[in-house]
Amino acid sequence: AAKAMGKNNVQVWTPEMSQRTAQRFTIESGLRHAIENGELEVYYQPIMHLATDKIAGMEALLRWEHPILGFVSPVEFIPIAEESKLIVSIGEWVLQQACRQAKLWQPRFGELFIAVNVSARQFRDPGFADNVERIVKETGCPPNVLELEVTETMLMSQTNETMAILNDLSGRGFQLSLDDFGTGYSSLAYLKRFPINKLKIDRSFVSDLPHDKDDAAIAQVIVSLSNHMQMRVVAEGIETLEQAHFLRELGCTYGQGFLFSQPLPVGRFEIFAEKNLGLRSTDHSISLA
Ligand code: C2E
Ligand code: MG
Ligand code: MG
Ligand code: MG
C-alpha cells in the first residue's frame, strides 16, 4: 500500500504508521508476559438497584499497568489481545480472579452478581464452557451469580453455532448479558430465541438523557422490551442524578456509572459495598431472575 500511494505520500505517513506499528508491537509483546509479571489487575465497578440505591452486583474490568507505557486502556489492548489470541488466556485469568473474589465476598456482601466481559475469540473457543465451569467449581463461586457479557456483533454471525454455545452456557446455570445493547446489529427474532437474561443499554444512549428526545425514546423501548421479554436491564454510563431518576421512572432495574462509582480495586470496592449494601435477604440477582 505504501508504494501504491507514491513516494510523496510515503514520506507523509510512514513515521506515524511505524510509530503505531511499534506501539502495537510493544503492547502485544508486553501483554504476553503481563500476567506472570503481575501487571494485570481486575477492577470492579458497582452496579446499583435503581429503585433502592443499593448495590446489586458489579462488572469486572481489566486494568493493565505497563512498566514503560503506564496504564493502557482496555479499549486499546483488548482488540490486540483478541487478534493475537492472547485474549483466551487473559480472559481465563480474569474469570478466575472474578470468581475467586465473588466467593470471598459472598459471606460479607451476600450474593452480588458478577459480570465478566467475554470476547468473541473466547466465546468461540471450543473449550470455553468447560473452562468456565471448571473455574466456577475450583473457586466455589455460585454459578448463578456469574454473568457473561457478550455483544450483539458476536451473536449475529454463525447463528446456529451461537445458539448451541448460548444454550450450553445457560444450561450450566450461567447468566447471559448483552453488552452495549443498541450499538450492534441485533435481530429481534434472535433476541427472542437466544437465552439472554439481561440487556445493557449502551452508554451512548444514556449520556444525553433526559433531554435528548431520541435517546429517551430508545431507552424507553429497550427497557420495555426487556421487561416484556422477561429480561433484566442495566443502563450503562449513568453520570447524573437526572439520568438515574429518568431511567428509574422508565422501569430500568439497574444502573452503572460514575454517578455511583468508577471501577475500583478490591480494597476500595469493599469500602463502597459496605456503605451501599441492601438487606442480604432481598437478593436482586436471585429474586428478580
Ligand atoms: P464495557 O464492557 O462496555 O465496560 C464499560 C466501560 O464503561 C468501562 O470502560 C467503564 O469504565 C466505562 N464506564 C462506566 N461507567 C461510566 C460512566 O459513567 N462514564 C463513562 N464515560 N464511562 C463509564 P473500560 O474499563 O475502559 O473498558 C472498556 C471496554 O473494554 C469494556 O467496555 C469492554 O468491552 C472491554 N473490557 C474491559 N475489561 C475486559 C475484560 O476483562 N475482557 C474483555 N474481553 N473485555 C474487557
Ligand atoms: Mg461490559
Ligand atoms: Mg458495556
Ligand atoms: Mg459500553
Tab-separated table of C-alpha atoms and ligand atoms in Angstrom:
chain	number	residue	atom	x	y	z
A	1	ALA	CA	0.000	0.000	0.000
A	2	ALA	CA	2.940	2.322	0.711
A	3	LYS	CA	4.276	2.088	-2.829
A	4	ALA	CA	0.865	2.306	-4.427
A	5	MET	CA	0.346	5.695	-2.795
A	6	GLY	CA	3.506	7.147	-4.323
A	7	LYS	CA	6.747	8.410	-2.866
A	8	ASN	CA	5.427	11.769	-1.721
A	9	ASN	CA	2.733	10.178	0.340
A	10	VAL	CA	5.130	7.670	1.845
A	11	GLN	CA	7.114	10.459	3.470
A	12	VAL	CA	3.997	11.999	4.911
A	13	TRP	CA	2.536	8.995	6.606
A	14	THR	CA	5.315	6.490	7.217
A	15	PRO	CA	6.653	7.828	10.526
A	16	GLU	CA	3.191	7.902	12.015
A	17	MET	CA	2.459	4.438	10.673
A	18	SER	CA	5.654	2.939	12.017
A	19	GLN	CA	5.050	4.590	15.354
A	20	ARG	CA	1.653	2.928	15.515
A	21	THR	CA	3.156	-0.389	14.492
A	22	ALA	CA	5.809	-0.025	17.181
A	23	GLN	CA	3.211	0.821	19.805
A	24	ARG	CA	1.193	-2.190	18.737
A	25	PHE	CA	4.254	-4.401	18.945
A	26	THR	CA	5.100	-3.059	22.409
A	27	ILE	CA	1.564	-3.764	23.574
A	28	GLU	CA	1.429	-7.235	22.087
A	29	SER	CA	4.796	-8.364	23.413
A	30	GLY	CA	4.111	-6.707	26.757
A	31	LEU	CA	0.769	-8.483	27.062
A	32	ARG	CA	2.464	-11.814	26.520
A	33	HIS	CA	4.090	-11.528	29.954
A	34	ALA	CA	1.655	-9.211	31.692
A	35	ILE	CA	0.030	-11.964	33.758
A	36	GLU	CA	3.246	-13.536	35.050
A	37	ASN	CA	4.744	-10.083	35.684
A	38	GLY	CA	1.768	-9.193	37.841
A	39	GLU	CA	0.893	-6.156	35.702
A	40	LEU	CA	-2.782	-7.005	35.329
A	41	GLU	CA	-5.418	-6.217	37.905
A	42	VAL	CA	-9.163	-6.661	37.891
A	43	TYR	CA	-11.190	-3.646	38.992
A	44	TYR	CA	-14.848	-3.879	39.961
A	45	GLN	CA	-17.496	-1.327	39.074
A	46	PRO	CA	-20.607	-1.423	41.289
A	47	ILE	CA	-23.982	-1.957	39.598
A	48	MET	CA	-26.870	-0.439	41.544
A	49	HIS	CA	-30.502	-1.361	42.002
A	50	LEU	CA	-32.068	1.950	40.912
A	51	ALA	CA	-35.246	1.717	42.999
A	52	THR	CA	-33.358	1.293	46.286
A	53	ASP	CA	-29.938	2.796	45.509
A	54	LYS	CA	-28.337	-0.358	46.900
A	55	ILE	CA	-25.562	-2.358	45.318
A	56	ALA	CA	-26.801	-5.364	43.317
A	57	GLY	CA	-23.679	-6.563	41.563
A	58	MET	CA	-20.549	-5.493	39.788
A	59	GLU	CA	-18.695	-5.670	36.496
A	60	ALA	CA	-15.121	-6.929	36.365
A	61	LEU	CA	-12.973	-4.591	34.257
A	62	LEU	CA	-9.392	-5.353	33.408
A	63	ARG	CA	-6.602	-2.880	34.140
A	64	TRP	CA	-3.044	-3.094	32.863
A	65	GLU	CA	-0.089	-1.099	34.059
A	66	HIS	CA	2.749	-1.468	31.592
A	67	PRO	CA	6.210	-0.756	33.102
A	68	ILE	CA	7.005	1.892	30.463
A	69	LEU	CA	3.697	2.911	28.908
A	70	GLY	CA	1.901	3.194	32.270
A	71	PHE	CA	-1.834	2.479	32.334
A	72	VAL	CA	-3.024	1.242	28.955
A	73	SER	CA	-6.781	1.343	28.315
A	74	PRO	CA	-8.582	-1.941	27.645
A	75	VAL	CA	-10.106	-0.166	24.639
A	76	GLU	CA	-6.587	-0.225	23.210
A	77	PHE	CA	-5.195	-3.554	24.404
A	78	ILE	CA	-8.258	-5.849	24.305
A	79	PRO	CA	-8.535	-5.725	20.473
A	80	ILE	CA	-4.800	-6.518	20.206
A	81	ALA	CA	-5.174	-9.381	22.694
A	82	GLU	CA	-8.132	-10.584	20.654
A	83	GLU	CA	-6.229	-10.582	17.344
A	84	SER	CA	-3.177	-12.263	18.817
A	85	LYS	CA	-5.249	-14.925	20.591
A	86	LEU	CA	-3.762	-13.845	23.933
A	87	ILE	CA	-7.304	-12.983	24.962
A	88	VAL	CA	-8.037	-16.668	25.630
A	89	SER	CA	-5.524	-16.934	28.489
A	90	ILE	CA	-6.096	-13.367	29.670
A	91	GLY	CA	-9.858	-13.864	29.641
A	92	GLU	CA	-9.492	-17.070	31.625
A	93	TRP	CA	-7.345	-15.251	34.172
A	94	VAL	CA	-9.981	-12.505	34.548
A	95	LEU	CA	-12.700	-15.123	35.072
A	96	GLN	CA	-10.572	-16.832	37.698
A	97	GLN	CA	-9.941	-13.596	39.584
A	98	ALA	CA	-13.576	-12.525	39.411
A	99	CYS	CA	-14.950	-15.888	40.554
A	100	ARG	CA	-12.420	-16.126	43.372
A	101	GLN	CA	-13.386	-12.634	44.502
A	102	ALA	CA	-17.115	-13.398	44.282
A	103	LYS	CA	-16.612	-16.421	46.537
A	104	LEU	CA	-14.565	-14.386	49.050
A	105	TRP	CA	-17.152	-11.600	49.119
A	106	GLN	CA	-20.207	-13.826	49.433
A	107	PRO	CA	-20.196	-14.178	53.268
A	108	ARG	CA	-19.677	-10.443	53.627
A	109	PHE	CA	-21.876	-8.936	50.937
A	110	GLY	CA	-24.365	-11.679	50.078
A	111	GLU	CA	-24.863	-12.906	46.546
A	112	LEU	CA	-23.991	-9.912	44.401
A	113	PHE	CA	-23.934	-10.807	40.712
A	114	ILE	CA	-20.597	-10.546	38.965
A	115	ALA	CA	-20.440	-9.658	35.277
A	116	VAL	CA	-17.392	-10.622	33.229
A	117	ASN	CA	-16.762	-9.483	29.653
A	118	VAL	CA	-16.243	-12.273	27.151
A	119	SER	CA	-14.566	-11.601	23.816
A	120	ALA	CA	-15.559	-13.188	20.510
A	121	ARG	CA	-12.481	-15.379	20.314
A	122	GLN	CA	-13.021	-16.701	23.843
A	123	PHE	CA	-16.698	-17.334	23.199
A	124	ARG	CA	-15.962	-19.386	20.054
A	125	ASP	CA	-13.166	-21.336	21.722
A	126	PRO	CA	-14.395	-24.959	21.847
A	127	GLY	CA	-13.285	-25.420	25.463
A	128	PHE	CA	-14.898	-22.216	26.735
A	129	ALA	CA	-17.973	-23.564	28.539
A	130	ASP	CA	-15.917	-26.353	30.150
A	131	ASN	CA	-13.328	-23.807	31.265
A	132	VAL	CA	-15.929	-21.548	32.834
A	133	GLU	CA	-17.480	-24.492	34.627
A	134	ARG	CA	-14.090	-25.669	35.890
A	135	ILE	CA	-13.226	-22.189	37.171
A	136	VAL	CA	-16.565	-21.853	38.922
A	137	LYS	CA	-16.096	-25.259	40.592
A	138	GLU	CA	-12.471	-24.608	41.575
A	139	THR	CA	-13.212	-21.214	43.061
A	140	GLY	CA	-16.502	-22.171	44.691
A	141	CYS	CA	-18.312	-19.256	43.062
A	142	PRO	CA	-22.090	-19.887	42.852
A	143	PRO	CA	-22.716	-20.397	39.082
A	144	ASN	CA	-25.932	-18.349	39.079
A	145	VAL	CA	-24.150	-15.158	40.222
A	146	LEU	CA	-21.779	-15.305	37.264
A	147	GLU	CA	-22.943	-13.256	34.340
A	148	LEU	CA	-21.160	-13.500	30.999
A	149	GLU	CA	-21.290	-10.298	28.941
A	150	VAL	CA	-21.374	-10.802	25.195
A	151	THR	CA	-22.082	-8.317	22.403
A	152	GLU	CA	-24.666	-8.313	19.639
A	153	THR	CA	-21.974	-8.386	16.968
A	154	MET	CA	-20.613	-11.619	18.462
A	155	LEU	CA	-24.012	-13.284	18.369
A	156	MET	CA	-25.312	-12.365	14.957
A	157	SER	CA	-22.845	-14.459	12.942
A	158	GLN	CA	-22.944	-18.280	12.688
A	159	THR	CA	-26.253	-18.221	14.486
A	160	ASN	CA	-26.766	-21.998	14.733
A	161	GLU	CA	-23.412	-22.429	16.413
A	162	THR	CA	-24.090	-19.352	18.548
A	163	MET	CA	-27.394	-20.781	19.701
A	164	ALA	CA	-25.686	-24.027	20.714
A	165	ILE	CA	-22.985	-22.199	22.702
A	166	LEU	CA	-25.524	-19.958	24.451
A	167	ASN	CA	-27.783	-22.876	25.311
A	168	ASP	CA	-24.810	-24.786	26.662
A	169	LEU	CA	-23.714	-21.881	28.891
A	170	SER	CA	-27.232	-21.164	30.028
A	171	GLY	CA	-27.842	-24.872	30.704
A	172	ARG	CA	-24.837	-24.883	33.014
A	173	GLY	CA	-26.514	-22.176	35.047
A	174	PHE	CA	-24.603	-19.069	33.983
A	175	GLN	CA	-26.414	-15.800	33.297
A	176	LEU	CA	-26.002	-14.200	29.874
A	177	SER	CA	-25.976	-10.482	29.353
A	178	LEU	CA	-25.989	-8.477	26.116
A	179	ASP	CA	-23.453	-5.645	26.452
A	180	ASP	CA	-23.546	-2.285	24.624
A	181	PHE	CA	-27.082	-3.091	23.516
A	182	GLY	CA	-28.353	-0.969	20.647
A	183	THR	CA	-24.975	-0.311	19.054
A	184	GLY	CA	-24.687	-3.553	17.078
A	185	TYR	CA	-26.961	-5.389	14.697
A	186	SER	CA	-29.425	-7.322	16.760
A	187	SER	CA	-32.238	-9.206	15.196
A	188	LEU	CA	-35.287	-9.188	17.436
A	189	ALA	CA	-36.119	-12.669	16.164
A	190	TYR	CA	-32.834	-13.976	17.575
A	191	LEU	CA	-33.203	-11.982	20.751
A	192	LYS	CA	-36.407	-13.924	21.257
A	193	ARG	CA	-34.759	-17.313	20.650
A	194	PHE	CA	-31.445	-16.793	22.448
A	195	PRO	CA	-31.384	-17.459	26.217
A	196	ILE	CA	-30.348	-13.890	27.135
A	197	ASN	CA	-31.079	-12.852	30.734
A	198	LYS	CA	-30.134	-9.202	30.670
A	199	LEU	CA	-29.697	-6.231	28.335
A	200	LYS	CA	-27.211	-3.448	28.975
A	201	ILE	CA	-28.284	-0.142	27.439
A	202	ASP	CA	-25.172	1.329	25.868
A	203	ARG	CA	-23.704	4.467	27.385
A	204	SER	CA	-24.171	6.384	24.110
A	205	PHE	CA	-27.959	6.337	24.665
A	206	VAL	CA	-27.622	7.424	28.294
A	207	SER	CA	-25.190	10.336	28.113
A	208	ASP	CA	-27.691	12.849	26.673
A	209	LEU	CA	-30.654	11.785	28.805
A	210	PRO	CA	-33.134	13.057	29.746
A	211	HIS	CA	-33.026	15.998	27.301
A	212	ASP	CA	-32.383	14.188	24.024
A	213	LYS	CA	-35.791	13.003	22.804
A	214	ASP	CA	-34.415	10.298	20.506
A	215	ASP	CA	-32.268	8.774	23.228
A	216	ALA	CA	-35.190	8.959	25.643
A	217	ALA	CA	-37.313	7.018	23.161
A	218	ILE	CA	-34.563	4.440	22.591
A	219	ALA	CA	-34.025	3.927	26.322
A	220	GLN	CA	-37.757	3.551	26.843
A	221	VAL	CA	-38.062	0.971	24.076
A	222	ILE	CA	-35.150	-1.099	25.403
A	223	VAL	CA	-36.500	-1.056	28.961
A	224	SER	CA	-39.963	-2.028	27.828
A	225	LEU	CA	-38.609	-4.741	25.519
A	226	SER	CA	-36.593	-6.237	28.396
A	227	ASN	CA	-39.476	-6.138	30.812
A	228	HIS	CA	-41.846	-7.768	28.337
A	229	MET	CA	-39.352	-10.438	27.378
A	230	GLN	CA	-38.516	-11.405	30.962
A	231	MET	CA	-35.036	-9.942	30.745
A	232	ARG	CA	-33.491	-7.641	33.295
A	233	VAL	CA	-31.993	-4.348	32.181
A	234	VAL	CA	-28.975	-2.254	33.162
A	235	ALA	CA	-28.238	1.291	31.991
A	236	GLU	CA	-24.518	1.898	31.459
A	237	GLY	CA	-22.676	5.163	31.886
A	238	ILE	CA	-25.026	6.965	34.314
A	239	GLU	CA	-23.243	10.156	35.320
A	240	THR	CA	-26.017	12.388	36.677
A	241	LEU	CA	-28.853	12.103	39.183
A	242	GLU	CA	-31.267	13.247	36.474
A	243	GLN	CA	-30.262	10.293	34.308
A	244	ALA	CA	-30.679	7.875	37.226
A	245	HIS	CA	-34.144	9.261	38.071
A	246	PHE	CA	-35.267	9.223	34.467
A	247	LEU	CA	-34.178	5.612	33.973
A	248	ARG	CA	-35.700	4.505	37.252
A	249	GLU	CA	-39.030	6.072	36.240
A	250	LEU	CA	-38.864	4.187	32.943
A	251	GLY	CA	-38.662	0.950	34.915
A	252	CYS	CA	-34.970	0.273	34.369
A	253	THR	CA	-33.914	-2.065	37.177
A	254	TYR	CA	-30.173	-1.486	37.367
A	255	GLY	CA	-27.723	1.314	36.763
A	256	GLN	CA	-23.967	1.535	36.394
A	257	GLY	CA	-21.832	4.634	36.022
A	258	PHE	CA	-19.581	7.268	37.503
A	259	LEU	CA	-22.548	8.774	39.426
A	260	PHE	CA	-22.381	5.751	41.701
A	261	SER	CA	-18.754	4.778	41.332
A	262	GLN	CA	-15.834	4.355	38.982
A	263	PRO	CA	-14.407	0.850	38.603
A	264	LEU	CA	-12.497	0.202	41.860
A	265	PRO	CA	-9.636	-2.005	43.017
A	266	VAL	CA	-10.618	-4.682	45.580
A	267	GLY	CA	-9.981	-2.675	48.763
A	268	ARG	CA	-11.889	0.394	47.626
A	269	PHE	CA	-14.715	-1.731	46.246
A	270	GLU	CA	-15.130	-3.300	49.688
A	271	ILE	CA	-15.475	0.116	51.314
A	272	PHE	CA	-18.098	1.116	48.753
A	273	ALA	CA	-20.025	-2.148	49.123
A	274	GLU	CA	-20.093	-1.905	52.942
A	275	LYS	CA	-21.737	1.514	52.642
A	276	ASN	CA	-24.220	0.538	49.974
A	277	LEU	CA	-25.464	-2.905	50.931
A	278	GLY	CA	-29.163	-3.674	50.918
A	279	LEU	CA	-30.804	-6.302	53.083
A	280	ARG	CA	-28.963	-9.506	52.386
A	281	SER	CA	-32.210	-11.493	52.295
A	282	THR	CA	-33.609	-9.455	49.382
A	283	ASP	CA	-31.094	-10.632	46.871
A	284	HIS	CA	-31.738	-8.993	43.500
A	285	SER	CA	-29.747	-11.447	41.437
A	286	ILE	CA	-31.945	-14.296	42.628
A	287	SER	CA	-35.330	-12.767	43.399
A	288	LEU	CA	-35.595	-10.927	40.087
A	289	ALA	CA	-34.151	-13.745	37.984
B	1	C2E	P1	-17.774	-2.309	28.640
B	1	C2E	O1	-17.847	-3.761	28.916
B	1	C2E	O2	-18.941	-1.692	27.968
B	1	C2E	O3	-17.473	-1.633	30.044
B	1	C2E	C1	-17.964	-0.400	30.462
B	1	C2E	C2	-16.940	0.694	30.236
B	1	C2E	O4	-17.559	1.946	30.502
B	1	C2E	C3	-15.743	0.618	31.175
B	1	C2E	O5	-14.612	1.112	30.482
B	1	C2E	C4	-16.137	1.591	32.284
B	1	C2E	O6	-15.030	2.119	32.995
B	1	C2E	C5	-16.818	2.644	31.469
B	1	C2E	N1	-17.773	3.424	32.265
B	1	C2E	C6	-18.557	3.000	33.266
B	1	C2E	N2	-19.331	3.975	33.746
B	1	C2E	C7	-19.037	5.086	33.019
B	1	C2E	C8	-19.525	6.448	33.024
B	1	C2E	O7	-20.398	6.838	33.812
B	1	C2E	N3	-18.989	7.289	32.101
B	1	C2E	C9	-18.018	6.900	31.225
B	1	C2E	N4	-17.550	7.802	30.378
B	1	C2E	N5	-17.558	5.625	31.189
B	1	C2E	C10	-18.059	4.730	32.065
B	1	C2E	P2	-13.202	0.362	30.487
B	1	C2E	O8	-12.969	-0.258	31.827
B	1	C2E	O9	-12.199	1.301	29.932
B	1	C2E	O10	-13.429	-0.833	29.466
B	1	C2E	C11	-13.693	-0.584	28.133
B	1	C2E	C12	-14.097	-1.849	27.402
B	1	C2E	O11	-13.008	-2.782	27.377
B	1	C2E	C13	-15.242	-2.597	28.085
B	1	C2E	O12	-16.475	-1.984	27.743
B	1	C2E	C14	-15.047	-3.975	27.482
B	1	C2E	O13	-15.594	-4.040	26.193
B	1	C2E	C15	-13.530	-4.073	27.385
B	1	C2E	N6	-13.021	-4.825	28.538
B	1	C2E	C16	-12.653	-4.393	29.774
B	1	C2E	N7	-12.233	-5.423	30.550
B	1	C2E	C17	-12.347	-6.544	29.783
B	1	C2E	C18	-12.070	-7.950	30.001
B	1	C2E	O14	-11.682	-8.405	31.083
B	1	C2E	N8	-12.305	-8.792	28.933
B	1	C2E	C19	-12.776	-8.339	27.725
B	1	C2E	N9	-12.967	-9.240	26.727
B	1	C2E	N10	-13.048	-7.048	27.503
B	1	C2E	C20	-12.847	-6.161	28.515
B	2	MG	MG	-19.168	-4.981	29.722
B	3	MG	MG	-20.830	-2.240	28.248
B	4	MG	MG	-20.460	0.167	26.579
